[in-house]
Amino acid sequence: MTRLPTYFVSHGGGPWPWMKAQYGGAYDKLEASLVDIKRQIGSRPKAILVVSGHWETAQFTVSGSPAPGMIYDYGGFPPHTYQIQYPAPGDPQLAARVAALLNAAGHPASVDLERGFDHGTFSMLQPVYPDADMPVVQLSIRHGYDPAVHLAAGRALAPLRDEGVLIVGSGLSFHNLRQFGPGGALASHAFDTWLQHVLLELAPSDREQALLGWSEAPYARHAHPREDHLAPLWVALGAAEQEQAACVYHEDSFFGALTVSSFRFGEAACKEAA
């Protein structure tokens, strides 16, 4: 198997794949970009490692259950969304491998045998693997949101890309819930413009330095009052830090007014991929 790219995806709001009747076509573009990941990577991975912005711990923690349950970490949605099942298997062997790589690199990590899938994982994966037949392991982000720590963690996990493991950082390029709508239009556009410039135009060393100082970006704290949904990006990039980035999803009308994006790091197997 050839080396897999890594991804940072803007995963959308709550359990949206199970609410198409309510949302209409609002998520069509995001859904199409997620479905297209399978074409881009070319071959079926052995497993997926999801770095979820919805799981935050004092030290890096990996989900190690062979049959993860569901975590409905959202509120105010229709009753049926609290009955959703995404019965993808876990992969205890991969969980142990992830923890070992992090520990060997000096980043204390442990395995949680009880952790289930939060919506940063199951909502994002539903369009990609709707049959829920792909082994999935989650990795937490770390308290403090230190970009250097998360970039280094990604660096430590890079060998997984040669072992058939697809690394996906799941967050949102704009995550200010109080500004989800017209109030967030300016901030999301300004921050996204900066992010596009940094990821797509700067040399790898300059790209990393810019991300270390991300809070100085235009409207940074308006876009991310807390950087829990940005930290998965750092891990995904760290695992492919010298490689080219590509924007694989972009729209400026998310929730009616917001600018959001997703990115791939590393080459796609299908060269015509966006």
PDB file of C-alpha atoms in Angstrom:
ATOM      1  CA  MET A   1       0.000   0.000   0.000  1.00  0.00           C
ATOM      2  CA  THR A   2       1.288   3.469  -0.861  1.00  0.00           C
ATOM      3  CA  ARG A   3       1.579   6.217   1.723  1.00  0.00           C
ATOM      4  CA  LEU A   4      -1.805   7.660   2.591  1.00  0.00           C
ATOM      5  CA  PRO A   5      -2.423  11.395   2.826  1.00  0.00           C
ATOM      6  CA  THR A   6      -3.874  12.933   5.979  1.00  0.00           C
ATOM      7  CA  TYR A   7      -6.944  15.150   6.280  1.00  0.00           C
ATOM      8  CA  PHE A   8      -8.397  17.926   8.347  1.00  0.00           C
ATOM      9  CA  VAL A   9     -12.146  18.024   7.815  1.00  0.00           C
ATOM     10  CA  SER A  10     -14.735  20.542   8.907  1.00  0.00           C
ATOM     11  CA  HIS A  11     -17.219  18.009  10.207  1.00  0.00           C
ATOM     12  CA  GLY A  12     -20.413  20.068  10.236  1.00  0.00           C
ATOM     13  CA  GLY A  13     -22.960  20.526  12.988  1.00  0.00           C
ATOM     14  CA  GLY A  14     -24.234  17.738  15.210  1.00  0.00           C
ATOM     15  CA  PRO A  15     -25.798  14.629  13.631  1.00  0.00           C
ATOM     16  CA  TRP A  16     -26.437  16.280  10.255  1.00  0.00           C
ATOM     17  CA  PRO A  17     -26.269  13.134   8.052  1.00  0.00           C
ATOM     18  CA  TRP A  18     -29.386  11.887   9.860  1.00  0.00           C
ATOM     19  CA  MET A  19     -31.235  15.211   9.462  1.00  0.00           C
ATOM     20  CA  LYS A  20     -31.368  15.730   5.715  1.00  0.00           C
ATOM     21  CA  ALA A  21     -35.111  16.266   5.796  1.00  0.00           C
ATOM     22  CA  GLN A  22     -34.597  19.209   8.127  1.00  0.00           C
ATOM     23  CA  TYR A  23     -31.507  20.643   6.446  1.00  0.00           C
ATOM     24  CA  GLY A  24     -32.459  20.108   2.820  1.00  0.00           C
ATOM     25  CA  GLY A  25     -29.364  20.570   0.669  1.00  0.00           C
ATOM     26  CA  ALA A  26     -27.421  22.623   3.210  1.00  0.00           C
ATOM     27  CA  TYR A  27     -24.822  19.894   3.646  1.00  0.00           C
ATOM     28  CA  ASP A  28     -24.627  18.656   0.058  1.00  0.00           C
ATOM     29  CA  LYS A  29     -21.224  20.205  -0.655  1.00  0.00           C
ATOM     30  CA  LEU A  30     -19.667  18.984   2.582  1.00  0.00           C
ATOM     31  CA  GLU A  31     -21.134  15.520   2.068  1.00  0.00           C
ATOM     32  CA  ALA A  32     -19.754  15.335  -1.479  1.00  0.00           C
ATOM     33  CA  SER A  33     -16.284  16.303  -0.235  1.00  0.00           C
ATOM     34  CA  LEU A  34     -16.358  13.582   2.409  1.00  0.00           C
ATOM     35  CA  VAL A  35     -17.547  10.944  -0.036  1.00  0.00           C
ATOM     36  CA  ASP A  36     -14.737  11.974  -2.384  1.00  0.00           C
ATOM     37  CA  ILE A  37     -12.089  11.052   0.198  1.00  0.00           C
ATOM     38  CA  LYS A  38     -12.492   7.413  -0.833  1.00  0.00           C
ATOM     39  CA  ARG A  39     -11.686   8.293  -4.444  1.00  0.00           C
ATOM     40  CA  GLN A  40      -8.748  10.429  -3.457  1.00  0.00           C
ATOM     41  CA  ILE A  41      -7.017   7.770  -1.366  1.00  0.00           C
ATOM     42  CA  GLY A  42      -7.536   5.193  -4.092  1.00  0.00           C
ATOM     43  CA  SER A  43      -7.486   2.010  -2.023  1.00  0.00           C
ATOM     44  CA  ARG A  44      -9.314   0.929   1.085  1.00  0.00           C
ATOM     45  CA  PRO A  45      -7.313   1.719   4.223  1.00  0.00           C
ATOM     46  CA  LYS A  46      -6.837  -0.871   6.926  1.00  0.00           C
ATOM     47  CA  ALA A  47      -8.249   1.465   9.565  1.00  0.00           C
ATOM     48  CA  ILE A  48      -8.948   5.105  10.359  1.00  0.00           C
ATOM     49  CA  LEU A  49      -7.483   7.161  13.186  1.00  0.00           C
ATOM     50  CA  VAL A  50      -9.767  10.113  13.956  1.00  0.00           C
ATOM     51  CA  VAL A  51      -8.396  12.987  16.003  1.00  0.00           C
ATOM     52  CA  SER A  52     -11.615  14.373  17.422  1.00  0.00           C
ATOM     53  CA  GLY A  53     -12.136  17.948  18.550  1.00  0.00           C
ATOM     54  CA  HIS A  54     -14.869  16.553  20.801  1.00  0.00           C
ATOM     55  CA  TRP A  55     -12.551  14.565  23.052  1.00  0.00           C
ATOM     56  CA  GLU A  56     -10.180  16.504  25.262  1.00  0.00           C
ATOM     57  CA  THR A  57      -7.960  14.942  27.936  1.00  0.00           C
ATOM     58  CA  ALA A  58      -5.033  15.826  30.184  1.00  0.00           C
ATOM     59  CA  GLN A  59      -2.772  13.539  28.166  1.00  0.00           C
ATOM     60  CA  PHE A  60      -3.269  11.960  24.770  1.00  0.00           C
ATOM     61  CA  THR A  61      -5.718   9.085  25.013  1.00  0.00           C
ATOM     62  CA  VAL A  62      -6.671   6.470  22.438  1.00  0.00           C
ATOM     63  CA  SER A  63      -9.942   4.558  22.231  1.00  0.00           C
ATOM     64  CA  GLY A  64      -9.221   0.860  22.605  1.00  0.00           C
ATOM     65  CA  SER A  65     -12.626  -0.814  22.710  1.00  0.00           C
ATOM     66  CA  PRO A  66     -13.165  -3.520  20.081  1.00  0.00           C
ATOM     67  CA  ALA A  67     -16.823  -2.444  19.833  1.00  0.00           C
ATOM     68  CA  PRO A  68     -17.121   1.271  20.652  1.00  0.00           C
ATOM     69  CA  GLY A  69     -20.478   2.599  21.789  1.00  0.00           C
ATOM     70  CA  MET A  70     -22.090   5.926  20.948  1.00  0.00           C
ATOM     71  CA  ILE A  71     -21.654   9.314  22.621  1.00  0.00           C
ATOM     72  CA  TYR A  72     -24.443  11.755  21.771  1.00  0.00           C
ATOM     73  CA  ASP A  73     -22.479  14.872  22.633  1.00  0.00           C
ATOM     74  CA  TYR A  74     -24.992  17.398  21.359  1.00  0.00           C
ATOM     75  CA  GLY A  75     -28.245  18.914  22.540  1.00  0.00           C
ATOM     76  CA  GLY A  76     -31.539  20.161  21.164  1.00  0.00           C
ATOM     77  CA  PHE A  77     -31.787  17.778  18.225  1.00  0.00           C
ATOM     78  CA  PRO A  78     -34.738  15.523  17.265  1.00  0.00           C
ATOM     79  CA  PRO A  79     -35.289  12.377  19.356  1.00  0.00           C
ATOM     80  CA  HIS A  80     -34.211  10.029  16.568  1.00  0.00           C
ATOM     81  CA  THR A  81     -30.703  11.502  16.612  1.00  0.00           C
ATOM     82  CA  TYR A  82     -30.207  10.050  20.090  1.00  0.00           C
ATOM     83  CA  GLN A  83     -30.837   6.573  18.722  1.00  0.00           C
ATOM     84  CA  ILE A  84     -28.230   6.756  15.944  1.00  0.00           C
ATOM     85  CA  GLN A  85     -25.931   3.789  15.649  1.00  0.00           C
ATOM     86  CA  TYR A  86     -22.610   3.763  13.817  1.00  0.00           C
ATOM     87  CA  PRO A  87     -21.399   0.262  14.654  1.00  0.00           C
ATOM     88  CA  ALA A  88     -17.916   0.420  13.167  1.00  0.00           C
ATOM     89  CA  PRO A  89     -15.482  -1.901  14.927  1.00  0.00           C
ATOM     90  CA  GLY A  90     -12.637  -0.578  16.998  1.00  0.00           C
ATOM     91  CA  ASP A  91      -9.069  -1.794  16.622  1.00  0.00           C
ATOM     92  CA  PRO A  92      -7.336  -2.493  19.951  1.00  0.00           C
ATOM     93  CA  GLN A  93      -4.084  -3.383  18.179  1.00  0.00           C
ATOM     94  CA  LEU A  94      -4.010  -0.046  16.381  1.00  0.00           C
ATOM     95  CA  ALA A  95      -4.879   1.755  19.622  1.00  0.00           C
ATOM     96  CA  ALA A  96      -1.874   0.175  21.297  1.00  0.00           C
ATOM     97  CA  ARG A  97       0.310   1.112  18.317  1.00  0.00           C
ATOM     98  CA  VAL A  98      -0.832   4.746  18.465  1.00  0.00           C
ATOM     99  CA  ALA A  99      -0.144   4.960  22.195  1.00  0.00           C
ATOM    100  CA  ALA A 100       3.267   3.332  21.738  1.00  0.00           C
ATOM    101  CA  LEU A 101       4.288   5.797  19.011  1.00  0.00           C
ATOM    102  CA  LEU A 102       3.269   8.756  21.145  1.00  0.00           C
ATOM    103  CA  ASN A 103       4.972   7.431  24.265  1.00  0.00           C
ATOM    104  CA  ALA A 104       8.165   6.694  22.346  1.00  0.00           C
ATOM    105  CA  ALA A 105       8.212  10.298  21.146  1.00  0.00           C
ATOM    106  CA  GLY A 106       7.887  11.635  24.686  1.00  0.00           C
ATOM    107  CA  HIS A 107       4.144  12.364  24.648  1.00  0.00           C
ATOM    108  CA  PRO A 108       2.494  10.369  27.450  1.00  0.00           C
ATOM    109  CA  ALA A 109      -0.461   8.458  26.081  1.00  0.00           C
ATOM    110  CA  SER A 110      -2.848   5.837  27.382  1.00  0.00           C
ATOM    111  CA  VAL A 111      -5.625   3.615  26.038  1.00  0.00           C
ATOM    112  CA  ASP A 112      -9.244   4.038  27.140  1.00  0.00           C
ATOM    113  CA  LEU A 113     -11.109   0.738  26.820  1.00  0.00           C
ATOM    114  CA  GLU A 114     -14.533   2.345  27.340  1.00  0.00           C
ATOM    115  CA  ARG A 115     -14.554   5.389  25.060  1.00  0.00           C
ATOM    116  CA  GLY A 116     -17.174   5.354  22.308  1.00  0.00           C
ATOM    117  CA  PHE A 117     -17.575   7.391  19.128  1.00  0.00           C
ATOM    118  CA  ASP A 118     -18.505  11.058  19.512  1.00  0.00           C
ATOM    119  CA  HIS A 119     -20.188  12.972  16.708  1.00  0.00           C
ATOM    120  CA  GLY A 120     -16.875  14.372  15.510  1.00  0.00           C
ATOM    121  CA  THR A 121     -16.264  10.801  14.372  1.00  0.00           C
ATOM    122  CA  PHE A 122     -19.584   9.190  13.495  1.00  0.00           C
ATOM    123  CA  SER A 123     -21.181  12.158  11.719  1.00  0.00           C
ATOM    124  CA  MET A 124     -18.063  12.751   9.643  1.00  0.00           C
ATOM    125  CA  LEU A 125     -17.587   9.075   8.749  1.00  0.00           C
ATOM    126  CA  GLN A 126     -21.204   8.286   7.885  1.00  0.00           C
ATOM    127  CA  PRO A 127     -20.928   9.743   4.337  1.00  0.00           C
ATOM    128  CA  VAL A 128     -17.489   8.192   3.782  1.00  0.00           C
ATOM    129  CA  TYR A 129     -18.195   4.666   5.031  1.00  0.00           C
ATOM    130  CA  PRO A 130     -21.983   4.406   5.470  1.00  0.00           C
ATOM    131  CA  ASP A 131     -21.756   0.657   6.036  1.00  0.00           C
ATOM    132  CA  ALA A 132     -19.719   1.336   9.207  1.00  0.00           C
ATOM    133  CA  ASP A 133     -17.425  -1.551   8.320  1.00  0.00           C
ATOM    134  CA  MET A 134     -14.102   0.267   8.630  1.00  0.00           C
ATOM    135  CA  PRO A 135     -12.127  -0.181  11.883  1.00  0.00           C
ATOM    136  CA  VAL A 136     -11.970   3.180  13.652  1.00  0.00           C
ATOM    137  CA  VAL A 137      -9.867   4.430  16.551  1.00  0.00           C
ATOM    138  CA  GLN A 138     -10.216   7.866  18.153  1.00  0.00           C
ATOM    139  CA  LEU A 139      -7.396  10.005  19.529  1.00  0.00           C
ATOM    140  CA  SER A 140      -8.086  12.829  21.946  1.00  0.00           C
ATOM    141  CA  ILE A 141      -6.664  16.317  21.816  1.00  0.00           C
ATOM    142  CA  ARG A 142      -4.746  17.547  24.839  1.00  0.00           C
ATOM    143  CA  HIS A 143      -5.709  20.153  27.410  1.00  0.00           C
ATOM    144  CA  GLY A 144      -4.017  23.471  26.800  1.00  0.00           C
ATOM    145  CA  TYR A 145      -4.223  23.178  23.010  1.00  0.00           C
ATOM    146  CA  ASP A 146      -0.486  23.722  22.557  1.00  0.00           C
ATOM    147  CA  PRO A 147       0.032  23.728  18.769  1.00  0.00           C
ATOM    148  CA  ALA A 148       3.663  22.610  19.105  1.00  0.00           C
ATOM    149  CA  VAL A 149       2.597  19.564  21.135  1.00  0.00           C
ATOM    150  CA  HIS A 150      -0.100  18.592  18.651  1.00  0.00           C
ATOM    151  CA  LEU A 151       2.172  19.104  15.641  1.00  0.00           C
ATOM    152  CA  ALA A 152       4.778  16.902  17.337  1.00  0.00           C
ATOM    153  CA  ALA A 153       2.154  14.260  18.087  1.00  0.00           C
ATOM    154  CA  GLY A 154       1.255  14.180  14.417  1.00  0.00           C
ATOM    155  CA  ARG A 155       4.926  13.843  13.562  1.00  0.00           C
ATOM    156  CA  ALA A 156       5.152  10.815  15.863  1.00  0.00           C
ATOM    157  CA  LEU A 157       2.141   9.217  14.189  1.00  0.00           C
ATOM    158  CA  ALA A 158       3.406   9.672  10.631  1.00  0.00           C
ATOM    159  CA  PRO A 159       4.566   6.011  10.307  1.00  0.00           C
ATOM    160  CA  LEU A 160       0.934   4.943  10.403  1.00  0.00           C
ATOM    161  CA  ARG A 161       0.486   6.411   6.934  1.00  0.00           C
ATOM    162  CA  ASP A 162       2.754   3.674   5.559  1.00  0.00           C
ATOM    163  CA  GLU A 163       0.826   1.039   7.493  1.00  0.00           C
ATOM    164  CA  GLY A 164      -2.526   1.610   5.802  1.00  0.00           C
ATOM    165  CA  VAL A 165      -3.982   3.880   8.483  1.00  0.00           C
ATOM    166  CA  LEU A 166      -5.860   6.977   7.342  1.00  0.00           C
ATOM    167  CA  ILE A 167      -5.339   9.880   9.770  1.00  0.00           C
ATOM    168  CA  VAL A 168      -8.234  12.351   9.877  1.00  0.00           C
ATOM    169  CA  GLY A 169      -8.376  15.434  12.067  1.00  0.00           C
ATOM    170  CA  SER A 170     -12.039  16.211  12.683  1.00  0.00           C
ATOM    171  CA  GLY A 171     -12.949  19.749  13.725  1.00  0.00           C
ATOM    172  CA  LEU A 172     -14.138  22.959  12.082  1.00  0.00           C
ATOM    173  CA  SER A 173     -12.132  25.755  10.493  1.00  0.00           C
ATOM    174  CA  PHE A 174     -14.561  28.190  12.174  1.00  0.00           C
ATOM    175  CA  HIS A 175     -16.025  27.268  15.553  1.00  0.00           C
ATOM    176  CA  ASN A 176     -17.709  30.079  17.421  1.00  0.00           C
ATOM    177  CA  LEU A 177     -21.163  28.776  18.238  1.00  0.00           C
ATOM    178  CA  ARG A 178     -22.399  32.219  19.273  1.00  0.00           C
ATOM    179  CA  GLN A 179     -21.603  33.490  15.789  1.00  0.00           C
ATOM    180  CA  PHE A 180     -23.049  30.656  13.693  1.00  0.00           C
ATOM    181  CA  GLY A 181     -24.843  32.777  11.132  1.00  0.00           C
ATOM    182  CA  PRO A 182     -24.454  36.263   9.645  1.00  0.00           C
ATOM    183  CA  GLY A 183     -22.643  37.499  12.747  1.00  0.00           C
ATOM    184  CA  GLY A 184     -19.714  35.207  11.971  1.00  0.00           C
ATOM    185  CA  ALA A 185     -19.419  36.030   8.265  1.00  0.00           C
ATOM    186  CA  LEU A 186     -16.561  38.529   8.518  1.00  0.00           C
ATOM    187  CA  ALA A 187     -14.508  36.606  11.059  1.00  0.00           C
ATOM    188  CA  SER A 188     -14.887  33.256   9.296  1.00  0.00           C
ATOM    189  CA  HIS A 189     -13.953  34.743   5.929  1.00  0.00           C
ATOM    190  CA  ALA A 190     -10.916  36.600   7.281  1.00  0.00           C
ATOM    191  CA  PHE A 191      -9.615  33.620   9.237  1.00  0.00           C
ATOM    192  CA  ASP A 192     -10.225  31.214   6.358  1.00  0.00           C
ATOM    193  CA  THR A 193      -8.353  33.516   3.967  1.00  0.00           C
ATOM    194  CA  TRP A 194      -5.384  33.480   6.347  1.00  0.00           C
ATOM    195  CA  LEU A 195      -5.590  29.697   6.755  1.00  0.00           C
ATOM    196  CA  GLN A 196      -5.714  29.135   2.994  1.00  0.00           C
ATOM    197  CA  HIS A 197      -2.645  31.332   2.552  1.00  0.00           C
ATOM    198  CA  VAL A 198      -0.689  29.580   5.295  1.00  0.00           C
ATOM    199  CA  LEU A 199      -1.508  26.020   4.264  1.00  0.00           C
ATOM    200  CA  LEU A 200      -1.472  26.357   0.490  1.00  0.00           C
ATOM    201  CA  GLU A 201       1.127  29.029  -0.227  1.00  0.00           C
ATOM    202  CA  LEU A 202       3.808  29.003   2.472  1.00  0.00           C
ATOM    203  CA  ALA A 203       6.836  26.714   2.555  1.00  0.00           C
ATOM    204  CA  PRO A 204       6.528  23.908   5.144  1.00  0.00           C
ATOM    205  CA  SER A 205       8.827  25.571   7.707  1.00  0.00           C
ATOM    206  CA  ASP A 206       7.044  28.909   7.375  1.00  0.00           C
ATOM    207  CA  ARG A 207       3.679  27.154   7.462  1.00  0.00           C
ATOM    208  CA  GLU A 208       4.506  25.579  10.806  1.00  0.00           C
ATOM    209  CA  GLN A 209       5.734  28.840  12.291  1.00  0.00           C
ATOM    210  CA  ALA A 210       2.561  30.596  11.202  1.00  0.00           C
ATOM    211  CA  LEU A 211       0.410  27.925  12.819  1.00  0.00           C
ATOM    212  CA  LEU A 212       2.382  28.147  16.049  1.00  0.00           C
ATOM    213  CA  GLY A 213       1.363  31.788  16.118  1.00  0.00           C
ATOM    214  CA  TRP A 214      -2.170  31.171  14.863  1.00  0.00           C
ATOM    215  CA  SER A 215      -3.737  33.400  17.538  1.00  0.00           C
ATOM    216  CA  GLU A 216      -2.211  36.437  15.804  1.00  0.00           C
ATOM    217  CA  ALA A 217      -4.137  35.690  12.622  1.00  0.00           C
ATOM    218  CA  PRO A 218      -6.959  38.029  11.569  1.00  0.00           C
ATOM    219  CA  TYR A 219     -10.028  37.438  13.729  1.00  0.00           C
ATOM    220  CA  ALA A 220      -8.378  34.359  15.248  1.00  0.00           C
ATOM    221  CA  ARG A 221     -10.160  34.503  18.589  1.00  0.00           C
ATOM    222  CA  HIS A 222     -13.433  35.381  16.920  1.00  0.00           C
ATOM    223  CA  ALA A 223     -13.085  32.246  14.788  1.00  0.00           C
ATOM    224  CA  HIS A 224     -11.879  30.047  17.657  1.00  0.00           C
ATOM    225  CA  PRO A 225     -12.643  31.316  21.170  1.00  0.00           C
ATOM    226  CA  ARG A 226     -11.361  27.880  22.196  1.00  0.00           C
ATOM    227  CA  GLU A 227      -9.150  26.036  19.746  1.00  0.00           C
ATOM    228  CA  ASP A 228     -10.564  22.556  20.372  1.00  0.00           C
ATOM    229  CA  HIS A 229     -11.819  22.389  16.778  1.00  0.00           C
ATOM    230  CA  LEU A 230      -8.515  23.673  15.390  1.00  0.00           C
ATOM    231  CA  ALA A 231      -6.183  21.319  17.282  1.00  0.00           C
ATOM    232  CA  PRO A 232      -7.017  18.292  15.049  1.00  0.00           C
ATOM    233  CA  LEU A 233      -5.613  20.286  12.129  1.00  0.00           C
ATOM    234  CA  TRP A 234      -2.229  20.493  13.814  1.00  0.00           C
ATOM    235  CA  VAL A 235      -2.052  16.723  14.279  1.00  0.00           C
ATOM    236  CA  ALA A 236      -3.060  16.030  10.676  1.00  0.00           C
ATOM    237  CA  LEU A 237      -0.483  18.488   9.383  1.00  0.00           C
ATOM    238  CA  GLY A 238       2.240  17.242  11.729  1.00  0.00           C
ATOM    239  CA  ALA A 239       1.886  13.762  10.244  1.00  0.00           C
ATOM    240  CA  ALA A 240       2.596  15.202   6.782  1.00  0.00           C
ATOM    241  CA  GLU A 241       4.526  18.331   7.665  1.00  0.00           C
ATOM    242  CA  GLN A 242       6.790  18.459   4.602  1.00  0.00           C
ATOM    243  CA  GLU A 243       4.070  17.670   2.103  1.00  0.00           C
ATOM    244  CA  GLN A 244       1.840  19.752  -0.087  1.00  0.00           C
ATOM    245  CA  ALA A 245      -1.596  20.806   1.103  1.00  0.00           C
ATOM    246  CA  ALA A 246      -4.767  20.968  -0.952  1.00  0.00           C
ATOM    247  CA  CYS A 247      -8.153  22.454  -0.135  1.00  0.00           C
ATOM    248  CA  VAL A 248     -10.717  19.682  -0.605  1.00  0.00           C
ATOM    249  CA  TYR A 249     -13.811  21.505   0.628  1.00  0.00           C
ATOM    250  CA  HIS A 250     -14.658  25.201   0.726  1.00  0.00           C
ATOM    251  CA  GLU A 251     -17.824  27.194   0.909  1.00  0.00           C
ATOM    252  CA  ASP A 252     -18.822  30.641   2.063  1.00  0.00           C
ATOM    253  CA  SER A 253     -22.461  29.968   2.868  1.00  0.00           C
ATOM    254  CA  PHE A 254     -22.209  27.404   5.661  1.00  0.00           C
ATOM    255  CA  PHE A 255     -25.115  28.070   8.043  1.00  0.00           C
ATOM    256  CA  GLY A 256     -26.096  30.763   5.583  1.00  0.00           C
ATOM    257  CA  ALA A 257     -23.030  32.972   5.914  1.00  0.00           C
ATOM    258  CA  LEU A 258     -19.913  31.241   7.229  1.00  0.00           C
ATOM    259  CA  THR A 259     -16.731  30.420   5.348  1.00  0.00           C
ATOM    260  CA  VAL A 260     -15.376  26.952   6.153  1.00  0.00           C
ATOM    261  CA  SER A 261     -12.797  24.633   4.591  1.00  0.00           C
ATOM    262  CA  SER A 262     -11.219  21.181   4.756  1.00  0.00           C
ATOM    263  CA  PHE A 263      -7.701  20.220   3.696  1.00  0.00           C
ATOM    264  CA  ARG A 264      -5.655  17.248   2.543  1.00  0.00           C
ATOM    265  CA  PHE A 265      -1.944  16.918   3.316  1.00  0.00           C
ATOM    266  CA  GLY A 266       0.061  14.727   0.972  1.00  0.00           C
ATOM    267  CA  GLU A 267      -0.639  13.444  -2.502  1.00  0.00           C
ATOM    268  CA  ALA A 268      -3.910  11.878  -3.533  1.00  0.00           C
ATOM    269  CA  ALA A 269      -3.738   8.520  -5.263  1.00  0.00           C
ATOM    270  CA  CYS A 270      -6.076   9.945  -7.916  1.00  0.00           C
ATOM    271  CA  LYS A 271      -4.138  12.851  -9.368  1.00  0.00           C
ATOM    272  CA  GLU A 272      -7.231  14.644 -10.576  1.00  0.00           C
ATOM    273  CA  ALA A 273      -8.573  14.920  -7.027  1.00  0.00           C
ATOM    274  CA  ALA A 274      -9.345  18.429  -5.864  1.00  0.00           C
TER     275      ALA A 274
END
